[in-house]
Structures are given as C-alpha cells and as structure tokens.
Short mmCIF file of N, CA, C and O in Angstrom, two decimals:
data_model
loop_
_atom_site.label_atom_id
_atom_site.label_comp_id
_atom_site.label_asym_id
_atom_site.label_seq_id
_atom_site.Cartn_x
_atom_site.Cartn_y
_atom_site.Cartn_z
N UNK A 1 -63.86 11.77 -1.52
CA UNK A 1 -63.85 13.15 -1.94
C UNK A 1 -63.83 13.23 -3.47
O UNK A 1 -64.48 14.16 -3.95
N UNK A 2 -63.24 12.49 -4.24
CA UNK A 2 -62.65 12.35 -5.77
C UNK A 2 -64.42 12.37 -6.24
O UNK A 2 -64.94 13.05 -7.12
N UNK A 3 -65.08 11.35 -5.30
CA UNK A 3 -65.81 10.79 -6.51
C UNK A 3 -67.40 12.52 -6.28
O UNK A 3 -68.22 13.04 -7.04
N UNK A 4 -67.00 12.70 -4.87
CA UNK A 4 -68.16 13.94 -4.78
C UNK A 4 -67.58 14.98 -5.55
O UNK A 4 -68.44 15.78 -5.92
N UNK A 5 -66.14 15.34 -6.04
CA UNK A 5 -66.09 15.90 -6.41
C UNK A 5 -66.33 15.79 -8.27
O UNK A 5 -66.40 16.81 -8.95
N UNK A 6 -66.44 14.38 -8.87
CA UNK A 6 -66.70 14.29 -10.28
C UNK A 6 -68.31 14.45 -10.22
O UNK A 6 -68.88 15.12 -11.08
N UNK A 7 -69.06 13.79 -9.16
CA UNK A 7 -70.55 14.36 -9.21
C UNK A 7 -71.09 15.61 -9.30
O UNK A 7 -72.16 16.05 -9.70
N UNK A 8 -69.98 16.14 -8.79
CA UNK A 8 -70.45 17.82 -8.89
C UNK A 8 -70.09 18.36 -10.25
O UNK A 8 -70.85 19.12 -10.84
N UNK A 9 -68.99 18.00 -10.73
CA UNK A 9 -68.44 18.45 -12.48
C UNK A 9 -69.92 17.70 -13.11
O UNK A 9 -70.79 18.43 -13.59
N UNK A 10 -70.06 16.62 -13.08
CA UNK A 10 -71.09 16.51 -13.84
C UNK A 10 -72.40 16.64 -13.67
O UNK A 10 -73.27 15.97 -14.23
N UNK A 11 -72.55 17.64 -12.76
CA UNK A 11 -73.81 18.29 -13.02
C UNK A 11 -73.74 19.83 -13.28
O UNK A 11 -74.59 20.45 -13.92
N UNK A 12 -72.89 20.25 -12.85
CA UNK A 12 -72.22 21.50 -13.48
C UNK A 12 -72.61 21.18 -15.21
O UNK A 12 -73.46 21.67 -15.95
N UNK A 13 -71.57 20.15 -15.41
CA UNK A 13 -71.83 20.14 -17.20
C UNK A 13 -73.26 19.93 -17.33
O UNK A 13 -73.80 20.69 -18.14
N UNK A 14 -74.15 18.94 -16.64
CA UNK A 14 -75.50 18.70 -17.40
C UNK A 14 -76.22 20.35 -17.62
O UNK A 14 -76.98 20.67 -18.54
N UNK A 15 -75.73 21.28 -16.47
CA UNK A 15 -76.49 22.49 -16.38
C UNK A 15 -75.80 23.08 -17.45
O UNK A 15 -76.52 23.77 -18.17
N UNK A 16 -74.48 23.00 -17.80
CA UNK A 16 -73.90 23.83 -19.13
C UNK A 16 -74.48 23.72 -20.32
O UNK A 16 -74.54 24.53 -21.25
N UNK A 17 -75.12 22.08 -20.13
CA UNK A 17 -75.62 22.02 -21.58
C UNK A 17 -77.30 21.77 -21.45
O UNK A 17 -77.99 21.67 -22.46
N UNK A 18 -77.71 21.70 -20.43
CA UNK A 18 -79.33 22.37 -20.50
C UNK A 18 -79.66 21.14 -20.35
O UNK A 18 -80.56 20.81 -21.11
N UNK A 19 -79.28 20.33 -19.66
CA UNK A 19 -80.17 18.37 -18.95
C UNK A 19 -79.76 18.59 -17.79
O UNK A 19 -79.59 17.47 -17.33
N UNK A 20 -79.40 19.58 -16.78
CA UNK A 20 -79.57 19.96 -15.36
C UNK A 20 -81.03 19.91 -14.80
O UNK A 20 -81.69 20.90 -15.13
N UNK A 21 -81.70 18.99 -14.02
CA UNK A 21 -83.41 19.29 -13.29
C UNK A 21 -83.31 20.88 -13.54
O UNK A 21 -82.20 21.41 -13.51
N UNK A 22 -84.06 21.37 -13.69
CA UNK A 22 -84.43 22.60 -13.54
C UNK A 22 -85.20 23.11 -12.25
O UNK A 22 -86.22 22.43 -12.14
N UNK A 23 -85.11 23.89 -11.40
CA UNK A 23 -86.26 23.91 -10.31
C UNK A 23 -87.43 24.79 -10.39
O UNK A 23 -87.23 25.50 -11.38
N UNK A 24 -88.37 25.06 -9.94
CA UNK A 24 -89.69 24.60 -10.04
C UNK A 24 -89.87 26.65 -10.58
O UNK A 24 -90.67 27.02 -11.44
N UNK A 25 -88.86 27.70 -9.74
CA UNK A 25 -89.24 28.45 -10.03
C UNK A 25 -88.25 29.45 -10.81
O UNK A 25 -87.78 30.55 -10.53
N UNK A 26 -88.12 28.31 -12.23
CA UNK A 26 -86.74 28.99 -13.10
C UNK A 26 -87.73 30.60 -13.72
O UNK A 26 -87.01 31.49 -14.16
N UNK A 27 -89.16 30.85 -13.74
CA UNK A 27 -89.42 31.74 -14.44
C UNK A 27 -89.20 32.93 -13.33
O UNK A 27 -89.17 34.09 -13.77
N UNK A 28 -89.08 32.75 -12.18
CA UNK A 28 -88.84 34.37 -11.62
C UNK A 28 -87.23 33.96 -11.26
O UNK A 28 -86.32 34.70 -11.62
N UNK A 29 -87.06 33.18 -10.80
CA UNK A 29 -84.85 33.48 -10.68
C UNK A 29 -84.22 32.01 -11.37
O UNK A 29 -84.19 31.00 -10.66
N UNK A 30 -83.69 31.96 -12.89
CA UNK A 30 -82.96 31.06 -13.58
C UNK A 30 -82.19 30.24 -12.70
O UNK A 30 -81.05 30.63 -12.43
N UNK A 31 -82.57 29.20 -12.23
CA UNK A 31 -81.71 28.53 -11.73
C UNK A 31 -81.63 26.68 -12.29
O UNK A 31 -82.51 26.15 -12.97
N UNK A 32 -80.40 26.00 -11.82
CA UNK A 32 -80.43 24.25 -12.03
C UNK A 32 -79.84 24.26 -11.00
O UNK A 32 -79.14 25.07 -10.40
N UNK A 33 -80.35 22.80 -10.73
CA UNK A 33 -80.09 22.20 -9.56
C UNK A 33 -78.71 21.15 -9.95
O UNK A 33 -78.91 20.38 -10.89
N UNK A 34 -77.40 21.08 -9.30
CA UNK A 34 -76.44 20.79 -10.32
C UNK A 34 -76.06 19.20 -9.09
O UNK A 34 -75.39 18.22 -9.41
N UNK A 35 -76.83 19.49 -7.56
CA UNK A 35 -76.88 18.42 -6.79
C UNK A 35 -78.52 18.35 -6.20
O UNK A 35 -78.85 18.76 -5.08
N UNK A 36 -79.08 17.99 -6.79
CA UNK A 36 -80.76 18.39 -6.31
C UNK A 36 -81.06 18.35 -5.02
O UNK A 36 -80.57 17.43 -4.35
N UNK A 37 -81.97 19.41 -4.33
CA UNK A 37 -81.67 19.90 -2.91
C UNK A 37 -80.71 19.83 -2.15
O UNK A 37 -80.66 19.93 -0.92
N UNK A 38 -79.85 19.64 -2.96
CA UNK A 38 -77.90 20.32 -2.02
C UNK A 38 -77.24 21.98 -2.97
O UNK A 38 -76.98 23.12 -2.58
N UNK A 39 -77.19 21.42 -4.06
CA UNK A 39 -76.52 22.95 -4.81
C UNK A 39 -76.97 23.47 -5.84
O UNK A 39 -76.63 23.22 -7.00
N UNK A 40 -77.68 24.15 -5.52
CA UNK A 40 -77.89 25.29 -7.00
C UNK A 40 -77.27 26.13 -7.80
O UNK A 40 -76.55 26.85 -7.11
N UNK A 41 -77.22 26.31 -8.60
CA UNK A 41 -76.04 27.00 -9.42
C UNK A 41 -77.11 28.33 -10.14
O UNK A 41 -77.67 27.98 -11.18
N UNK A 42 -77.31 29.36 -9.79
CA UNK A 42 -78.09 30.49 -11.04
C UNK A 42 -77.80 31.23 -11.25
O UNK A 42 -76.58 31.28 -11.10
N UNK A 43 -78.44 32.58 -11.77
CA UNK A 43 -78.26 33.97 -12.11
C UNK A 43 -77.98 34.66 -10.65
O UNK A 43 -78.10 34.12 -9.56
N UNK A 44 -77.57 35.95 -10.91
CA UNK A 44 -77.49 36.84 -9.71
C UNK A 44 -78.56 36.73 -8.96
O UNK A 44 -79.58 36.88 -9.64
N UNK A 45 -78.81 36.50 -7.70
CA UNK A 45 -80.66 37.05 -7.44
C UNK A 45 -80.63 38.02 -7.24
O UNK A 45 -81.70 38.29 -7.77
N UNK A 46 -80.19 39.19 -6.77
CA UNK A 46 -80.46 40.49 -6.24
C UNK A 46 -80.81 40.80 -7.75
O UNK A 46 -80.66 40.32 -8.87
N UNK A 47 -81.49 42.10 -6.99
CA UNK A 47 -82.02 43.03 -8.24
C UNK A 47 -81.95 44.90 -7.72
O UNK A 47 -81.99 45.26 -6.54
N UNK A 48 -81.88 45.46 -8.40
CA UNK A 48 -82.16 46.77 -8.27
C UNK A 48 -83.65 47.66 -7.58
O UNK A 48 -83.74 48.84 -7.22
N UNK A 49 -84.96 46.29 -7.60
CA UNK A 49 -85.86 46.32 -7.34
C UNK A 49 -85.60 45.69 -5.98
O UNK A 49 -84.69 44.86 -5.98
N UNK A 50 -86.24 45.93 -4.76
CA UNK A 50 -86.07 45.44 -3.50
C UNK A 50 -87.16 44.60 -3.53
O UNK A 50 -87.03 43.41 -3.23
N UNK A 51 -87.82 44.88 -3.73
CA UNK A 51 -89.22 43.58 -3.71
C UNK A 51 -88.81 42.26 -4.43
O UNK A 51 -88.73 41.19 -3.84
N UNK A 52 -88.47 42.45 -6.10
CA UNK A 52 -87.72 41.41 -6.78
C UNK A 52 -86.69 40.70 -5.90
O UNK A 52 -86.43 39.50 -5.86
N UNK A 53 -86.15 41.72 -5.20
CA UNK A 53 -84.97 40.56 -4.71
C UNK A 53 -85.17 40.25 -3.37
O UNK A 53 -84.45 39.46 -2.75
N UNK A 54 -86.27 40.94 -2.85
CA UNK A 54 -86.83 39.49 -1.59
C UNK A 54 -87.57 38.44 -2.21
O UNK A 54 -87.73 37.35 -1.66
N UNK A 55 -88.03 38.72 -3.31
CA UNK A 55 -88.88 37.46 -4.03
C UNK A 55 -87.73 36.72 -4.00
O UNK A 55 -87.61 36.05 -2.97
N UNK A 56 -86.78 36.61 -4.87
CA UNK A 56 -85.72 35.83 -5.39
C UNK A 56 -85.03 35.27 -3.66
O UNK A 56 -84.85 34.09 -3.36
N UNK A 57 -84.84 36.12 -3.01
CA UNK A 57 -83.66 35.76 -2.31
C UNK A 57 -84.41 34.56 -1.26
O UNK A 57 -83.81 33.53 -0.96
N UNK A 58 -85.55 34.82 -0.87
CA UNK A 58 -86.95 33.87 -0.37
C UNK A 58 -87.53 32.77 -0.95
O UNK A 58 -88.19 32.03 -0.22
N UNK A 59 -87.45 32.56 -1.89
CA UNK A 59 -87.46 31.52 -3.33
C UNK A 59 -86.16 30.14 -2.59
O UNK A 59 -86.40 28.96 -2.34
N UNK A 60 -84.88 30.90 -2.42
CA UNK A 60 -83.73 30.46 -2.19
C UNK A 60 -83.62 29.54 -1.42
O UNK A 60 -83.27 28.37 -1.58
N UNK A 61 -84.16 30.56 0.08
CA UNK A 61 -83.93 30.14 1.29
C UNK A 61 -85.49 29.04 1.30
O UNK A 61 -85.59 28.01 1.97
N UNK A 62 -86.51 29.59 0.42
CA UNK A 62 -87.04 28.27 0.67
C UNK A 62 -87.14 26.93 0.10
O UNK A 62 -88.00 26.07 0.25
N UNK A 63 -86.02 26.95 -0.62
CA UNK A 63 -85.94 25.43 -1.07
C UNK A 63 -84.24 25.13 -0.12
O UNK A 63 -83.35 24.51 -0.70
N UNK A 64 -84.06 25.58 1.10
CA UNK A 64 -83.44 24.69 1.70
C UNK A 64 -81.94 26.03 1.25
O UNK A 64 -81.10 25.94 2.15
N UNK A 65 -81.77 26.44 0.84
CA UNK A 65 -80.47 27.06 0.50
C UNK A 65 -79.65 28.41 1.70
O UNK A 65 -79.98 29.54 2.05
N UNK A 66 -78.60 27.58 1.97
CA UNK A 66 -78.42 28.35 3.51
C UNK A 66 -77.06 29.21 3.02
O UNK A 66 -76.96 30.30 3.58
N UNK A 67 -75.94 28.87 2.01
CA UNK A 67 -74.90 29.48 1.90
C UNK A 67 -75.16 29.75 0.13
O UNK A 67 -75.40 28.83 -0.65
N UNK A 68 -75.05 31.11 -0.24
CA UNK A 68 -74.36 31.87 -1.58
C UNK A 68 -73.20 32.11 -1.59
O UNK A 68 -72.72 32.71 -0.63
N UNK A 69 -72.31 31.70 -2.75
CA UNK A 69 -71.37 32.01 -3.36
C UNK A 69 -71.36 33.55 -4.36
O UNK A 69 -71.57 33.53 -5.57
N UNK A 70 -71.15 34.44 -3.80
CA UNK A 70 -71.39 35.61 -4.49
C UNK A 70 -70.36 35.81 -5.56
O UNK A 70 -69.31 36.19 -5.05
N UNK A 71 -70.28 35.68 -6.90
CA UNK A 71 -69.00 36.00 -8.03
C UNK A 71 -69.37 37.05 -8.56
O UNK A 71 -68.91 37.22 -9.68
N UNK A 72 -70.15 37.96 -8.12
CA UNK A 72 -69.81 39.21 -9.01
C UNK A 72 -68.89 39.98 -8.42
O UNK A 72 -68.33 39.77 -7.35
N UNK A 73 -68.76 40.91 -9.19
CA UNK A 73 -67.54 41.90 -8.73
C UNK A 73 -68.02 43.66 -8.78
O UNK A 73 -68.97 44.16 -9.38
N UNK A 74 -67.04 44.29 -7.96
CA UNK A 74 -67.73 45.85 -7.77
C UNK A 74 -67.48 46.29 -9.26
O UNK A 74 -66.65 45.62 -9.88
N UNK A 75 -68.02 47.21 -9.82
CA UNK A 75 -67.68 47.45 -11.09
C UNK A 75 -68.89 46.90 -12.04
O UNK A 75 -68.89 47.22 -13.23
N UNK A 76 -69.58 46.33 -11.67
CA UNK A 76 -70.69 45.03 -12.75
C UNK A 76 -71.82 45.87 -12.81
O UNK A 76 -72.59 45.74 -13.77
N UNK A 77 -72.12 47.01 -11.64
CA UNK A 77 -73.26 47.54 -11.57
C UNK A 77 -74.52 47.05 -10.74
O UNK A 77 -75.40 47.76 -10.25
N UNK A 78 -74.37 45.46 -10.67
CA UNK A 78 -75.01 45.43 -9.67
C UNK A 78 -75.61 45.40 -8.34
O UNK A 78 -74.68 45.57 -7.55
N UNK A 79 -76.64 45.27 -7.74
CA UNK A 79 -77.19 45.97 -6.38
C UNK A 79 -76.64 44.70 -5.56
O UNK A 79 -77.06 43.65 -6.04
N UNK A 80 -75.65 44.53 -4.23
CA UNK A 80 -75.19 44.22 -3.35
C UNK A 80 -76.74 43.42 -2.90
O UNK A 80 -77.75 44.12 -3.04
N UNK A 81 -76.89 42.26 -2.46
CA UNK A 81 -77.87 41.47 -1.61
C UNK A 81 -77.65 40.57 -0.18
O UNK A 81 -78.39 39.97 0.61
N UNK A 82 -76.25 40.83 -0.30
CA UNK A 82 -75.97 40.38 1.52
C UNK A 82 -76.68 40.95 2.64
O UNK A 82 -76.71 40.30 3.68
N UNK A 83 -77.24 42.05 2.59
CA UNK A 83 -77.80 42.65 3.70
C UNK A 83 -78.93 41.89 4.04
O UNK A 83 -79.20 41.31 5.09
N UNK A 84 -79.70 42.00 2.72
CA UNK A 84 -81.00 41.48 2.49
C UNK A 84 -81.10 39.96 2.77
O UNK A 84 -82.02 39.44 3.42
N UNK A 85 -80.13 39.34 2.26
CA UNK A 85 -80.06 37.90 2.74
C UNK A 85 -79.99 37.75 4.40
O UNK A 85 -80.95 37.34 5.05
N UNK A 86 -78.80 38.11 4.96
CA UNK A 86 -79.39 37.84 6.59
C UNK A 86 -79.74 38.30 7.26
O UNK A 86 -79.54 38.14 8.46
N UNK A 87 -80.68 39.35 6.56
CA UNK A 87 -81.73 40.36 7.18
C UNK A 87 -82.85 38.96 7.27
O UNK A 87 -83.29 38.46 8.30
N UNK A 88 -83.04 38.66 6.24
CA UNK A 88 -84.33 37.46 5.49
C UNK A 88 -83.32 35.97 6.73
O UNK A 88 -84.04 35.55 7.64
N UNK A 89 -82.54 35.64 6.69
CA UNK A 89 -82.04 34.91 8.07
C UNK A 89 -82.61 34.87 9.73
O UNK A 89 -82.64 34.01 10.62
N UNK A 90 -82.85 35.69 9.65
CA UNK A 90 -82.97 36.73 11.53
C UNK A 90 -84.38 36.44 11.18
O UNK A 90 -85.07 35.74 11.92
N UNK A 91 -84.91 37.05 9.92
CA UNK A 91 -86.66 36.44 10.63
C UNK A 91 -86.79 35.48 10.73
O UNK A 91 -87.68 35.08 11.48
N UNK A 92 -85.78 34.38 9.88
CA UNK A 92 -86.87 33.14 9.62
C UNK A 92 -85.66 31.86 10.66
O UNK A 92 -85.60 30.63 10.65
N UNK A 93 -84.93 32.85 11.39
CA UNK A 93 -84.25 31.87 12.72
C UNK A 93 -83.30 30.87 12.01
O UNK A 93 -83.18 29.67 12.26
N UNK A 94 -82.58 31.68 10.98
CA UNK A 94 -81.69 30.57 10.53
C UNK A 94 -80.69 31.50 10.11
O UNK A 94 -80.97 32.70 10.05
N UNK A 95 -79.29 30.97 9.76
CA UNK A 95 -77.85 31.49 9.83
C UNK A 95 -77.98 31.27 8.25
O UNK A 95 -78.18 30.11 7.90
N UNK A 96 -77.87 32.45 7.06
CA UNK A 96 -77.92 32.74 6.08
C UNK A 96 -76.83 33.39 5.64
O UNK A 96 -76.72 34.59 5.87
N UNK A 97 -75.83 32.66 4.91
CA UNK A 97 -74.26 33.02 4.60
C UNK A 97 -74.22 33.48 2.71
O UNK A 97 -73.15 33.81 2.18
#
C-alpha cells in the first residue's frame, strides 16, 4: 500500500510541475494522467454548455474512466454534471460513479 501510495504522490507532483504524460485530448478538457490509464487528475468537466460537457464527460469515459471525484463546492457557480455522467453510463452499459 505505502509504495502505491508514494506512486501516486509522485505523479500528482510530476502533474504539479508540468512532466505529468499529458493525454491526448488536453485541448478540449485539461487533463494529466498522474497513473496512466488508471487516474486522471483535471479541470472541472462540466460546463454550462450541455453539448461541451457531453464532449468532456465522453472524452472521460472513453479513455477507460469509470469513477469522478467531484471537489467543487455549491457556491463556485458551477453547472452540477452527475446527472449527465450516468445518464452517459446507461447508454454505454456501464456503472459511471
């Protein structure tokens, strides 16, 4: 556990300081790959735009990404994307957390 857990600090840091892989589609949702095809670390994906954020949230789920960690908070202004996520689950026959 010790040592998965220092692999993960240090890719956390490589992404803090910008030598994180980058994945393929950082120009529509900012993301690094901080365990490459296990954990991504990025920006919010939802958007205020519903199309943008099935782009983004589809982007996600297709490089393998089954659980989000949501850290924003009510108050931030931005648009809620849980719905949309296992709405985008149910079509594509997979459990989207």
């Amino acid at each position: 556990m010790r040592t998965r857990i220092e692999s993960l600090a240090d890719g956390l840091h490589a992404a803090a300081v910008g030598t994180a892989p980058r994945w393929a589609f950082d120009e529509t949702h900012h993301a690094w790959w901080v365990d490459p095809g296990k954990v991504l670390v990025g920006e919010y994906p939802g958007s205020d735009d519903s199309q943008k954020a099935r782009l983004r949230l589809s982007l996600l789920a297709d490089a393998g990404i089954d659980t989000i960690v949501d850290l924003t908070e009510r108050g931030e202004g931005l648009e809620p994307y849980d719905r949309q996520w296992r709405q985008l689950g149910k079509m594509r026959g997979r459990d989207l957390r």
